[in-house]
XYZ file of C-alpha atoms in Angstrom:
319
model
C 108.974 115.158 108.453
C 105.481 113.434 108.426
C 102.622 116.048 107.795
C 100.083 114.342 109.797
C 101.683 112.319 112.125
C 98.973 111.784 114.203
C 96.169 110.289 110.746
C 98.362 106.769 111.017
C 97.021 105.325 107.067
C 96.967 101.682 109.001
C 97.337 99.841 105.282
C 100.587 98.195 104.241
C 98.274 98.367 100.660
C 96.301 100.458 98.737
C 93.717 97.439 96.990
C 90.457 98.172 96.936
C 88.948 101.550 97.796
C 86.184 99.575 100.409
C 88.754 98.677 103.105
C 89.146 102.304 103.576
C 87.373 104.240 105.740
C 85.748 107.716 104.780
C 88.936 109.407 107.746
C 91.046 107.006 105.220
C 90.380 108.791 101.994
C 89.919 111.955 103.951
C 94.061 111.204 105.166
C 94.690 110.865 101.494
C 92.787 113.942 99.772
C 94.321 116.713 102.450
C 97.925 115.198 102.184
C 97.246 115.255 97.963
C 96.138 118.434 97.779
C 99.850 119.385 99.595
C 101.691 117.857 96.388
C 99.120 119.777 94.502
C 100.736 122.903 95.320
C 104.529 121.356 95.308
C 103.989 120.391 91.827
C 103.337 123.715 90.433
C 106.363 125.135 91.430
C 109.355 125.522 89.962
C 110.854 123.022 92.749
C 108.870 120.438 92.455
C 111.308 117.238 94.562
C 111.698 116.098 97.451
C 114.041 113.183 99.260
C 111.460 111.975 100.885
C 111.382 108.250 100.109
C 115.680 108.951 98.906
C 116.510 105.850 99.583
C 113.231 103.596 98.190
C 113.014 100.945 94.836
C 109.780 101.185 93.379
C 108.195 98.977 90.620
C 106.037 99.862 87.659
C 104.576 96.368 87.070
C 101.785 96.946 83.437
C 100.707 94.025 82.472
C 98.267 96.618 80.712
C 99.085 99.610 78.373
C 98.381 102.831 80.287
C 100.807 106.356 79.310
C 98.301 108.014 82.303
C 98.845 105.644 85.086
C 102.256 104.766 84.601
C 103.226 107.706 83.859
C 101.961 109.800 86.568
C 103.186 107.149 89.025
C 107.002 107.513 87.475
C 106.386 110.838 87.691
C 104.868 110.796 91.774
C 107.432 108.164 92.653
C 110.085 110.372 91.205
C 109.387 113.678 92.914
C 109.915 112.186 96.068
C 113.116 111.610 95.311
C 112.724 107.314 94.706
C 114.066 105.676 92.565
C 111.473 104.013 89.677
C 112.166 101.239 88.323
C 108.976 100.946 84.663
C 110.058 97.413 84.568
C 108.626 95.682 80.561
C 106.251 92.284 80.345
C 106.098 92.246 76.525
C 109.741 89.880 75.881
C 109.652 89.197 79.382
C 109.914 85.902 81.845
C 106.385 86.562 82.341
C 105.270 86.374 78.746
C 107.474 83.571 78.093
C 105.845 81.215 80.970
C 106.536 81.745 84.053
C 103.343 82.176 86.594
C 102.661 85.489 88.791
C 104.357 82.882 92.016
C 107.340 82.662 89.849
C 107.115 86.344 89.344
C 106.462 87.257 93.384
C 109.502 85.427 93.805
C 111.956 87.289 91.282
C 111.143 90.918 92.808
C 110.997 89.557 96.554
C 114.671 89.082 95.709
C 115.194 92.454 94.845
C 114.118 93.958 98.034
C 111.723 96.420 96.599
C 109.641 99.319 98.752
C 106.953 99.955 95.996
C 105.532 97.103 93.581
C 102.358 99.120 91.602
C 100.250 96.350 89.186
C 98.228 96.785 86.202
C 96.982 93.164 85.340
C 94.199 92.366 82.733
C 92.548 89.315 84.855
C 90.905 90.520 87.755
C 92.286 89.656 91.347
C 95.941 89.321 89.783
C 97.297 92.072 92.171
C 95.579 90.421 95.364
C 97.357 87.297 94.211
C 100.522 89.494 93.954
C 100.076 91.110 96.775
C 100.197 88.069 99.464
C 103.344 86.552 97.841
C 105.227 89.290 98.086
C 107.364 91.772 101.250
C 106.165 94.731 99.894
C 103.650 97.707 99.234
C 101.804 96.989 96.542
C 99.397 99.519 94.611
C 96.870 98.214 92.231
C 96.922 100.504 89.060
C 94.167 98.058 87.943
C 93.097 94.670 87.800
C 90.312 92.897 84.823
C 87.003 94.985 85.698
C 87.136 94.914 89.353
C 88.987 98.059 90.350
C 91.294 101.304 89.584
C 91.675 102.543 93.776
C 93.738 105.673 92.310
C 91.213 106.683 90.019
C 88.911 107.705 91.732
C 90.734 108.987 94.801
C 91.893 111.403 92.060
C 88.312 112.237 90.926
C 87.397 112.326 94.691
C 89.844 115.422 94.775
C 89.562 116.750 92.003
C 85.308 116.869 92.754
C 86.111 118.541 96.073
C 88.406 121.062 95.419
C 85.628 122.428 93.127
C 82.639 121.401 95.201
C 83.924 121.369 98.876
C 82.559 118.401 99.052
C 81.816 114.515 98.096
C 79.079 114.340 100.649
C 75.624 114.730 99.449
C 76.348 115.279 96.107
C 74.247 113.356 93.375
C 76.955 112.194 90.856
C 76.159 110.973 87.462
C 78.426 107.369 85.846
C 77.087 106.950 82.606
C 78.429 104.213 79.560
C 80.119 101.001 80.192
C 79.450 100.537 83.352
C 79.810 96.058 83.649
C 83.115 95.820 81.963
C 84.644 99.897 83.712
C 87.036 98.843 87.186
C 86.851 103.032 87.338
C 82.982 102.630 87.932
C 82.893 100.234 90.654
C 85.848 102.070 92.525
C 83.898 105.102 92.080
C 81.025 103.653 93.397
C 82.815 102.279 96.448
C 84.015 105.981 96.727
C 81.345 107.921 96.956
C 79.159 105.860 99.196
C 81.693 106.044 101.686
C 81.698 109.785 101.293
C 77.801 110.590 101.609
C 77.402 111.032 97.599
C 74.561 109.954 95.576
C 75.405 107.729 92.891
C 73.968 107.016 89.758
C 73.933 104.750 87.284
C 72.988 105.379 83.102
C 73.593 103.097 80.418
C 71.717 100.193 78.859
C 70.988 97.102 79.637
C 73.733 95.459 78.153
C 75.975 96.660 79.553
C 75.564 97.091 83.449
C 76.785 93.605 85.172
C 74.150 91.922 87.007
C 72.141 93.487 90.869
C 73.782 96.305 90.142
C 71.828 98.031 92.266
C 73.181 95.996 95.323
C 76.462 98.729 94.808
C 74.083 101.451 96.744
C 73.218 103.025 92.925
C 69.982 104.231 91.593
C 70.055 103.044 87.935
C 69.168 104.696 84.747
C 67.982 104.042 81.378
C 67.729 107.502 79.844
C 70.549 109.890 79.848
C 68.281 113.005 80.331
C 66.454 111.012 83.387
C 69.754 110.031 84.417
C 71.092 113.717 84.174
C 68.504 115.027 85.700
C 69.888 117.711 88.207
C 73.711 116.157 88.487
C 76.452 117.920 89.832
C 78.692 115.132 88.373
C 78.024 113.621 85.748
C 81.419 111.369 85.396
C 81.418 110.353 81.478
C 83.542 106.019 80.968
C 84.959 104.768 78.261
C 83.685 102.139 76.210
C 86.107 99.005 76.775
C 85.707 97.257 73.255
C 88.935 95.698 73.829
C 86.756 93.706 77.277
C 83.435 93.252 75.019
C 83.240 89.349 72.427
C 79.824 89.896 72.256
C 77.724 92.761 70.172
C 76.897 95.122 73.141
C 74.877 97.361 70.728
C 73.305 97.650 67.458
C 75.997 100.647 66.596
C 78.449 103.859 67.908
C 76.640 105.879 65.776
C 73.593 104.614 68.192
C 75.138 104.269 70.814
C 76.132 108.293 70.858
C 72.794 109.476 70.224
C 71.711 107.783 73.248
C 74.228 107.667 75.690
C 76.682 110.156 73.956
C 76.994 113.314 76.273
C 76.062 116.534 74.318
C 75.248 119.740 75.189
C 71.113 118.994 74.686
C 71.447 116.076 77.770
C 74.494 117.511 79.790
C 71.707 120.817 80.388
C 69.794 118.039 82.027
C 72.091 118.349 85.100
C 72.994 121.333 87.292
C 73.231 124.784 85.851
C 77.191 123.910 88.157
C 77.179 120.636 87.193
C 80.651 119.653 86.411
C 82.069 116.910 83.479
C 84.252 114.164 84.282
C 86.124 111.235 82.144
C 89.174 109.017 82.948
C 90.706 109.373 79.794
C 91.811 108.541 76.880
C 88.546 110.195 74.749
C 86.280 108.175 72.745
C 85.179 111.830 70.968
C 81.896 111.137 69.315
C 81.792 108.000 71.419
C 80.963 109.030 74.244
C 81.387 112.331 74.333
C 81.212 115.382 72.405
C 84.557 117.487 71.801
C 82.216 120.789 72.374
C 81.241 119.215 76.315
C 84.477 117.847 76.848
C 87.001 120.565 76.188
C 84.318 123.155 77.560
C 87.037 124.882 80.085
C 84.193 126.187 82.750
C 82.218 122.800 83.507
C 84.550 120.278 82.317
C 87.046 118.411 85.125
C 89.238 116.597 81.965
C 92.295 118.032 82.355
C 92.644 118.450 86.011
C 91.995 114.513 87.213
C 94.992 114.249 84.711
C 96.830 116.443 87.019
C 95.274 115.031 90.373
C 96.211 112.012 89.253
C 100.047 112.851 90.322
C 98.754 114.466 93.952
C 97.072 111.666 94.643
C 99.863 108.629 93.936
C 102.495 110.845 95.645
C 100.214 111.051 98.931
C 99.838 107.031 98.107
C 103.297 106.227 98.058
C 104.104 108.152 100.219
C 101.560 107.384 103.340
C 102.401 103.121 102.386
C 106.456 103.712 102.579
C 107.840 107.184 104.716
C 107.257 105.500 108.544
C 106.197 101.666 107.107
C 107.174 101.303 111.448
C 103.737 102.394 111.331
C 102.182 100.290 109.266
C 99.953 97.506 110.011
C 98.683 94.819 107.962
C 95.112 94.569 106.774
C-alpha cells in the first residue's frame, strides 16, 4: 500500500535534481523519513518490491553508494544484483548502447548507474526499458546524495528554506556540489561556494550561488558547512601548490568553523581526507558533525526513491 497515494511521483527516472519540483523533493524526504524509523527497528525488511529486480552497474567504485542502494533494494524485498564491470564485455569494448540492449533482454525493473563520463547515465536511460537512477555521472550530478544531505539537514534544522549553506572545496570536479546547489536553490536556501579560483567552474554565479575565495568570509553566519573531497583522480594539472597550503587556506578547522553560527552543522559526502579538507577534531565533533548521519540517511533516501519509482509503475509518467 502506498504511504502517500494522493501524491504520485511523476517521474520514470531519477537522473538530475533540476527535473524535480519542491513538491517532488518534499515527497521523497517525507517518505524517506518513514524509512529512517523502519531501519532502526529489529525487523528492517518489507515485501513492497517483492518480485522486482534491481541491478547496480557501477563503472566507478563506491562503497557507500553501492552498498546503500543494495541495502535499500533488499530491505524493500527486491532482488538486487551488483553487476561487475571489471573483466566483463564492457571492458572488452562493448558500447553503452550494446549494454542497454543486453540489459533490456534481462527484463530489469530498475538500474542504478555510476559512470565516469557526464551524460552516460542519461544515454542509458534513453535506451533501457526500466527505471534508471543516477548514482553519479562524471562531474555532472549525484541526485541521491543531494537528497540524503537535504534529509539530514531538515531533520536537524527543521527546514531548508532560508538557511545559509556554504559548500567548500573542489567545486569544479564535484557532482555532489552541483546536485546540492540545484536542490538547495529549489528549496529556498541561500547557497555559497567557497574555493580557490582554480577549483571553481567558469561562470559559477549562473548556478545561483554567492562566491567566496576566503573561508573565513564564506563561513560567516553559515548554518551548514558542507566540505567536499579533493578529487585528485580527476585533476590533470596542478590546481593548488600543495596539500599543506590547501589545508591552511581551505581546510576546515576549529578556528575557521568559529566564523559560522554557534549551532552550525558540518557535512561531508565522504570519503574524508583528514588533514586535507577537514581536521579530525572537527569531523568527529558529535554535536555538530552530520557525517555519520549522512550515511544513515543514504539508505533511507534510496529506499524512498526505489519505492516511488517501482512500487506502482502504472502511475509513472515519463519526463
